[in-house]
PDB file of C-alpha atoms in Angstrom:
ATOM      1  CA  UNK A   1     -78.490 -89.266  -7.109  1.00 79.00           C
ATOM      2  CA  UNK A   2     -79.255 -86.141  -9.075  1.00 81.00           C
ATOM      3  CA  UNK A   3     -81.054 -83.211  -7.488  1.00 84.00           C
ATOM      4  CA  UNK A   4     -84.184 -84.063  -9.441  1.00 86.00           C
ATOM      5  CA  UNK A   5     -84.114 -87.654  -8.219  1.00 89.00           C
ATOM      6  CA  UNK A   6     -83.639 -86.466  -4.645  1.00 90.00           C
ATOM      7  CA  UNK A   7     -86.570 -84.072  -4.958  1.00 89.00           C
ATOM      8  CA  UNK A   8     -88.709 -86.845  -6.480  1.00 89.00           C
ATOM      9  CA  UNK A   9     -87.850 -89.162  -3.581  1.00 91.00           C
ATOM     10  CA  UNK A  10     -87.980 -86.609  -0.783  1.00 92.00           C
ATOM     11  CA  UNK A  11     -91.086 -88.261   0.664  1.00 90.00           C
ATOM     12  CA  UNK A  12     -89.286 -91.597   0.922  1.00 92.00           C
ATOM     13  CA  UNK A  13     -86.218 -89.917   2.409  1.00 93.00           C
ATOM     14  CA  UNK A  14     -88.391 -88.162   4.992  1.00 91.00           C
ATOM     15  CA  UNK A  15     -90.062 -91.462   5.866  1.00 89.00           C
ATOM     16  CA  UNK A  16     -86.647 -93.121   6.238  1.00 89.00           C
ATOM     17  CA  UNK A  17     -85.575 -90.347   8.602  1.00 90.00           C
ATOM     18  CA  UNK A  18     -88.739 -90.739  10.666  1.00 86.00           C
ATOM     19  CA  UNK A  19     -88.273 -94.528  10.901  1.00 84.00           C
ATOM     20  CA  UNK A  20     -84.600 -94.334  11.865  1.00 83.00           C
ATOM     21  CA  UNK A  21     -84.559 -91.295  14.148  1.00 78.00           C
ATOM     22  CA  UNK A  22     -86.230 -92.948  17.116  1.00 71.00           C
ATOM     23  CA  UNK A  23     -89.070 -91.617  19.166  1.00 68.00           C
ATOM     24  CA  UNK A  24     -92.694 -92.466  18.744  1.00 71.00           C
ATOM     25  CA  UNK A  25     -95.072 -91.711  15.904  1.00 72.00           C
ATOM     26  CA  UNK A  26     -96.046 -88.452  17.641  1.00 72.00           C
ATOM     27  CA  UNK A  27     -92.522 -87.109  17.020  1.00 72.00           C
ATOM     28  CA  UNK A  28     -92.131 -88.417  13.479  1.00 76.00           C
ATOM     29  CA  UNK A  29     -93.948 -85.650  11.601  1.00 80.00           C
ATOM     30  CA  UNK A  30     -91.992 -82.911  13.332  1.00 81.00           C
ATOM     31  CA  UNK A  31     -88.643 -84.712  12.893  1.00 84.00           C
ATOM     32  CA  UNK A  32     -89.478 -85.587   9.288  1.00 87.00           C
ATOM     33  CA  UNK A  33     -90.311 -81.968   8.438  1.00 89.00           C
ATOM     34  CA  UNK A  34     -87.128 -80.657  10.078  1.00 90.00           C
ATOM     35  CA  UNK A  35     -85.034 -83.231   8.205  1.00 92.00           C
ATOM     36  CA  UNK A  36     -86.589 -82.329   4.850  1.00 94.00           C
ATOM     37  CA  UNK A  37     -85.923 -78.607   5.470  1.00 93.00           C
ATOM     38  CA  UNK A  38     -82.255 -79.369   6.275  1.00 92.00           C
ATOM     39  CA  UNK A  39     -81.979 -81.607   3.212  1.00 94.00           C
ATOM     40  CA  UNK A  40     -83.428 -78.889   0.954  1.00 93.00           C
ATOM     41  CA  UNK A  41     -80.918 -76.362   2.312  1.00 91.00           C
ATOM     42  CA  UNK A  42     -77.939 -78.724   1.986  1.00 90.00           C
ATOM     43  CA  UNK A  43     -79.030 -79.789  -1.502  1.00 92.00           C
ATOM     44  CA  UNK A  44     -78.120 -76.280  -2.729  1.00 90.00           C
ATOM     45  CA  UNK A  45     -74.495 -76.580  -1.569  1.00 88.00           C
ATOM     46  CA  UNK A  46     -71.878 -76.967  -4.326  1.00 87.00           C
ATOM     47  CA  UNK A  47     -70.763 -80.577  -4.706  1.00 89.00           C
ATOM     48  CA  UNK A  48     -73.677 -81.969  -2.663  1.00 92.00           C
ATOM     49  CA  UNK A  49     -74.004 -85.738  -2.923  1.00 93.00           C
ATOM     50  CA  UNK A  50     -76.502 -88.202  -1.534  1.00 94.00           C
ATOM     51  CA  UNK A  51     -76.044 -91.975  -1.720  1.00 93.00           C
ATOM     52  CA  UNK A  52     -78.763 -94.484  -0.944  1.00 93.00           C
ATOM     53  CA  UNK A  53     -79.082 -98.166  -0.136  1.00 91.00           C
ATOM     54  CA  UNK A  54     -82.196-100.022  -1.126  1.00 88.00           C
ATOM     55  CA  UNK A  55     -83.506-103.493  -1.713  1.00 84.00           C
ATOM     56  CA  UNK A  56     -87.281-103.556  -2.083  1.00 85.00           C
ATOM     57  CA  UNK A  57     -87.445-100.240  -0.228  1.00 86.00           C
ATOM     58  CA  UNK A  58     -85.128 -97.436   0.812  1.00 88.00           C
ATOM     59  CA  UNK A  59     -83.029 -98.810   3.709  1.00 89.00           C
ATOM     60  CA  UNK A  60     -80.346 -96.177   4.249  1.00 92.00           C
ATOM     61  CA  UNK A  61     -78.767 -92.999   2.972  1.00 94.00           C
ATOM     62  CA  UNK A  62     -75.916 -90.649   3.659  1.00 95.00           C
ATOM     63  CA  UNK A  63     -75.177 -87.207   2.317  1.00 95.00           C
ATOM     64  CA  UNK A  64     -72.748 -84.374   2.509  1.00 93.00           C
ATOM     65  CA  UNK A  65     -70.708 -81.876   0.554  1.00 90.00           C
ATOM     66  CA  UNK A  66     -67.092 -80.858   0.018  1.00 88.00           C
ATOM     67  CA  UNK A  67     -65.805 -78.121   2.289  1.00 84.00           C
ATOM     68  CA  UNK A  68     -63.458 -75.340   1.305  1.00 77.00           C
ATOM     69  CA  UNK A  69     -61.408 -73.519   3.886  1.00 70.00           C
ATOM     70  CA  UNK A  70     -63.324 -70.270   3.539  1.00 69.00           C
ATOM     71  CA  UNK A  71     -66.995 -71.121   3.235  1.00 64.00           C
ATOM     72  CA  UNK A  72     -70.068 -70.434   5.332  1.00 62.00           C
ATOM     73  CA  UNK A  73     -69.794 -73.936   6.821  1.00 59.00           C
ATOM     74  CA  UNK A  74     -67.069 -72.601   9.136  1.00 59.00           C
ATOM     75  CA  UNK A  75     -69.049 -69.621  10.466  1.00 53.00           C
ATOM     76  CA  UNK A  76     -69.075 -69.680  14.256  1.00 47.00           C
ATOM     77  CA  UNK A  77     -66.119 -72.045  14.458  1.00 54.00           C
ATOM     78  CA  UNK A  78     -63.272 -69.619  13.754  1.00 52.00           C
ATOM     79  CA  UNK A  79     -60.486 -70.214  16.238  1.00 51.00           C
ATOM     80  CA  UNK A  80     -62.026 -73.451  17.475  1.00 53.00           C
ATOM     81  CA  UNK A  81     -61.244 -75.954  14.727  1.00 62.00           C
ATOM     82  CA  UNK A  82     -57.823 -77.545  14.431  1.00 69.00           C
ATOM     83  CA  UNK A  83     -55.624 -75.885  11.810  1.00 71.00           C
ATOM     84  CA  UNK A  84     -55.116 -79.241  10.094  1.00 73.00           C
ATOM     85  CA  UNK A  85     -58.789 -79.250   9.089  1.00 78.00           C
ATOM     86  CA  UNK A  86     -58.454 -75.824   7.516  1.00 77.00           C
ATOM     87  CA  UNK A  87     -55.416 -77.004   5.549  1.00 79.00           C
ATOM     88  CA  UNK A  88     -57.254 -80.123   4.363  1.00 81.00           C
ATOM     89  CA  UNK A  89     -60.257 -77.999   3.386  1.00 81.00           C
ATOM     90  CA  UNK A  90     -58.053 -75.548   1.487  1.00 78.00           C
ATOM     91  CA  UNK A  91     -56.621 -78.484  -0.482  1.00 82.00           C
ATOM     92  CA  UNK A  92     -60.158 -79.500  -1.503  1.00 81.00           C
ATOM     93  CA  UNK A  93     -59.943 -82.883   0.246  1.00 87.00           C
ATOM     94  CA  UNK A  94     -62.311 -82.348   3.185  1.00 90.00           C
ATOM     95  CA  UNK A  95     -65.874 -83.638   2.951  1.00 91.00           C
ATOM     96  CA  UNK A  96     -68.592 -82.757   5.464  1.00 90.00           C
ATOM     97  CA  UNK A  97     -70.915 -85.669   6.111  1.00 93.00           C
ATOM     98  CA  UNK A  98     -74.215 -84.178   7.212  1.00 92.00           C
ATOM     99  CA  UNK A  99     -76.339 -87.287   7.681  1.00 92.00           C
ATOM    100  CA  UNK A 100     -76.022 -91.056   7.860  1.00 94.00           C
ATOM    101  CA  UNK A 101     -79.435 -92.734   8.122  1.00 91.00           C
ATOM    102  CA  UNK A 102     -79.535 -96.448   8.798  1.00 90.00           C
ATOM    103  CA  UNK A 103     -81.919 -98.783  10.626  1.00 85.00           C
ATOM    104  CA  UNK A 104     -81.400 -98.998  14.401  1.00 79.00           C
ATOM    105  CA  UNK A 105     -79.966-102.522  14.156  1.00 77.00           C
ATOM    106  CA  UNK A 106     -77.063-101.187  12.056  1.00 74.00           C
ATOM    107  CA  UNK A 107     -76.144 -98.956  15.001  1.00 70.00           C
ATOM    108  CA  UNK A 108     -75.848-101.948  17.326  1.00 70.00           C
ATOM    109  CA  UNK A 109     -74.882-104.966  15.204  1.00 73.00           C
ATOM    110  CA  UNK A 110     -71.606-105.591  13.365  1.00 70.00           C
ATOM    111  CA  UNK A 111     -70.521-101.952  13.585  1.00 67.00           C
ATOM    112  CA  UNK A 112     -66.858-102.791  13.036  1.00 68.00           C
ATOM    113  CA  UNK A 113     -67.431-104.959   9.964  1.00 73.00           C
ATOM    114  CA  UNK A 114     -66.476-103.465   6.582  1.00 68.00           C
ATOM    115  CA  UNK A 115     -69.825-104.580   5.144  1.00 71.00           C
ATOM    116  CA  UNK A 116     -71.807-102.656   7.776  1.00 84.00           C
ATOM    117  CA  UNK A 117     -74.279-100.485   5.856  1.00 88.00           C
ATOM    118  CA  UNK A 118     -73.272 -97.244   7.577  1.00 90.00           C
ATOM    119  CA  UNK A 119     -69.575 -97.913   6.905  1.00 92.00           C
ATOM    120  CA  UNK A 120     -70.280 -98.607   3.219  1.00 91.00           C
ATOM    121  CA  UNK A 121     -72.381 -95.447   2.804  1.00 94.00           C
ATOM    122  CA  UNK A 122     -69.827 -93.156   4.465  1.00 94.00           C
ATOM    123  CA  UNK A 123     -66.937 -94.724   2.532  1.00 94.00           C
ATOM    124  CA  UNK A 124     -68.796 -94.246  -0.743  1.00 93.00           C
ATOM    125  CA  UNK A 125     -69.309 -90.537  -0.031  1.00 93.00           C
ATOM    126  CA  UNK A 126     -65.624 -89.984   0.709  1.00 94.00           C
ATOM    127  CA  UNK A 127     -64.223 -92.062  -2.171  1.00 93.00           C
ATOM    128  CA  UNK A 128     -66.613 -90.571  -4.738  1.00 90.00           C
ATOM    129  CA  UNK A 129     -65.209 -87.137  -3.905  1.00 87.00           C
ATOM    130  CA  UNK A 130     -61.562 -88.121  -3.496  1.00 89.00           C
ATOM    131  CA  UNK A 131     -61.689 -86.805   0.061  1.00 91.00           C
ATOM    132  CA  UNK A 132     -58.786 -87.429   2.392  1.00 89.00           C
ATOM    133  CA  UNK A 133     -60.938 -86.783   5.421  1.00 92.00           C
ATOM    134  CA  UNK A 134     -64.588 -86.691   6.402  1.00 93.00           C
ATOM    135  CA  UNK A 135     -65.810 -84.347   9.105  1.00 90.00           C
ATOM    136  CA  UNK A 136     -69.049 -84.380  11.038  1.00 90.00           C
ATOM    137  CA  UNK A 137     -70.382 -82.042  13.687  1.00 86.00           C
ATOM    138  CA  UNK A 138     -72.429 -83.718  16.430  1.00 88.00           C
ATOM    139  CA  UNK A 139     -74.202 -82.130  19.374  1.00 85.00           C
ATOM    140  CA  UNK A 140     -72.238 -82.910  22.491  1.00 85.00           C
ATOM    141  CA  UNK A 141     -75.439 -84.059  24.195  1.00 87.00           C
ATOM    142  CA  UNK A 142     -76.109 -86.639  21.438  1.00 88.00           C
ATOM    143  CA  UNK A 143     -74.176 -89.544  22.918  1.00 89.00           C
ATOM    144  CA  UNK A 144     -76.177 -92.100  20.896  1.00 87.00           C
ATOM    145  CA  UNK A 145     -75.009 -90.670  17.578  1.00 89.00           C
ATOM    146  CA  UNK A 146     -71.460 -90.125  18.820  1.00 92.00           C
ATOM    147  CA  UNK A 147     -71.262 -93.730  20.018  1.00 91.00           C
ATOM    148  CA  UNK A 148     -72.546 -95.068  16.686  1.00 91.00           C
ATOM    149  CA  UNK A 149     -70.127 -92.908  14.677  1.00 93.00           C
ATOM    150  CA  UNK A 150     -67.189 -93.975  16.839  1.00 93.00           C
ATOM    151  CA  UNK A 151     -68.132 -97.631  16.254  1.00 90.00           C
ATOM    152  CA  UNK A 152     -68.041 -96.932  12.491  1.00 91.00           C
ATOM    153  CA  UNK A 153     -64.486 -95.598  12.609  1.00 93.00           C
ATOM    154  CA  UNK A 154     -64.954 -91.902  13.382  1.00 94.00           C
ATOM    155  CA  UNK A 155     -62.565 -90.306  15.886  1.00 92.00           C
ATOM    156  CA  UNK A 156     -62.507 -87.092  17.863  1.00 88.00           C
ATOM    157  CA  UNK A 157     -60.705 -84.214  16.159  1.00 82.00           C
ATOM    158  CA  UNK A 158     -58.312 -83.744  19.071  1.00 64.00           C
ATOM    159  CA  UNK A 159     -56.970 -87.115  20.172  1.00 43.00           C
ATOM    160  CA  UNK A 160     -59.128 -89.442  22.216  1.00 34.00           C
ATOM    161  CA  UNK A 161     -60.534 -86.931  24.692  1.00 44.00           C
ATOM    162  CA  UNK A 162     -63.795 -85.349  23.545  1.00 47.00           C
ATOM    163  CA  UNK A 163     -63.423 -81.616  23.114  1.00 44.00           C
ATOM    164  CA  UNK A 164     -66.310 -79.192  22.972  1.00 46.00           C
ATOM    165  CA  UNK A 165     -66.471 -76.787  20.058  1.00 46.00           C
ATOM    166  CA  UNK A 166     -68.926 -74.046  20.892  1.00 45.00           C
ATOM    167  CA  UNK A 167     -71.064 -72.439  18.276  1.00 42.00           C
ATOM    168  CA  UNK A 168     -73.560 -69.666  18.798  1.00 40.00           C
ATOM    169  CA  UNK A 169     -76.336 -72.246  19.344  1.00 43.00           C
ATOM    170  CA  UNK A 170     -74.906 -75.317  21.034  1.00 43.00           C
ATOM    171  CA  UNK A 171     -71.704 -77.100  21.972  1.00 72.00           C
ATOM    172  CA  UNK A 172     -70.589 -79.537  19.291  1.00 78.00           C
ATOM    173  CA  UNK A 173     -68.085 -82.293  18.842  1.00 84.00           C
ATOM    174  CA  UNK A 174     -65.994 -82.500  15.704  1.00 86.00           C
ATOM    175  CA  UNK A 175     -65.553 -86.082  14.517  1.00 91.00           C
ATOM    176  CA  UNK A 176     -63.203 -87.154  11.720  1.00 93.00           C
ATOM    177  CA  UNK A 177     -63.072 -90.146   9.399  1.00 93.00           C
ATOM    178  CA  UNK A 178     -60.105 -91.014   7.192  1.00 87.00           C
ATOM    179  CA  UNK A 179     -60.896 -92.072   3.658  1.00 65.00           C
TER     180      UNK A 179
END
């Protein structure tokens, strides 16, 4: 989608986030607003891309941006990320996936199937950019998201054991996905 199309459909994207993020209606407005602020900030990144899935309504989306080895995306992670990620970023083949939004049933049904909506969205992001590797940062405390990502093929950056990568704000996990 173009930036203009994304801006035109920001209301729908915010509603999708509210529907898929869990929690009750009382939390939706706050979560929706926070998501739209993050989306607006990420939209300004060079190479930003958002892909959607829809039938009669918007049913899923994923977005991200290519990462270079020396950009602001790495701030706070110096000395914590594996050197192989920096090399992949320097080659222009690393893509940061910021968000994958899908209905709750996609998180629990047929996660390993190639036609799973989340798998198709994340694959489309990586192939459209010729990325060798996708990277996602997830709060260590967010086991629900980590579990879903792992079921869609993501792996921990350092072998099978989860490793904490501390930033100034919170401990994070680095998850990787091969293209």
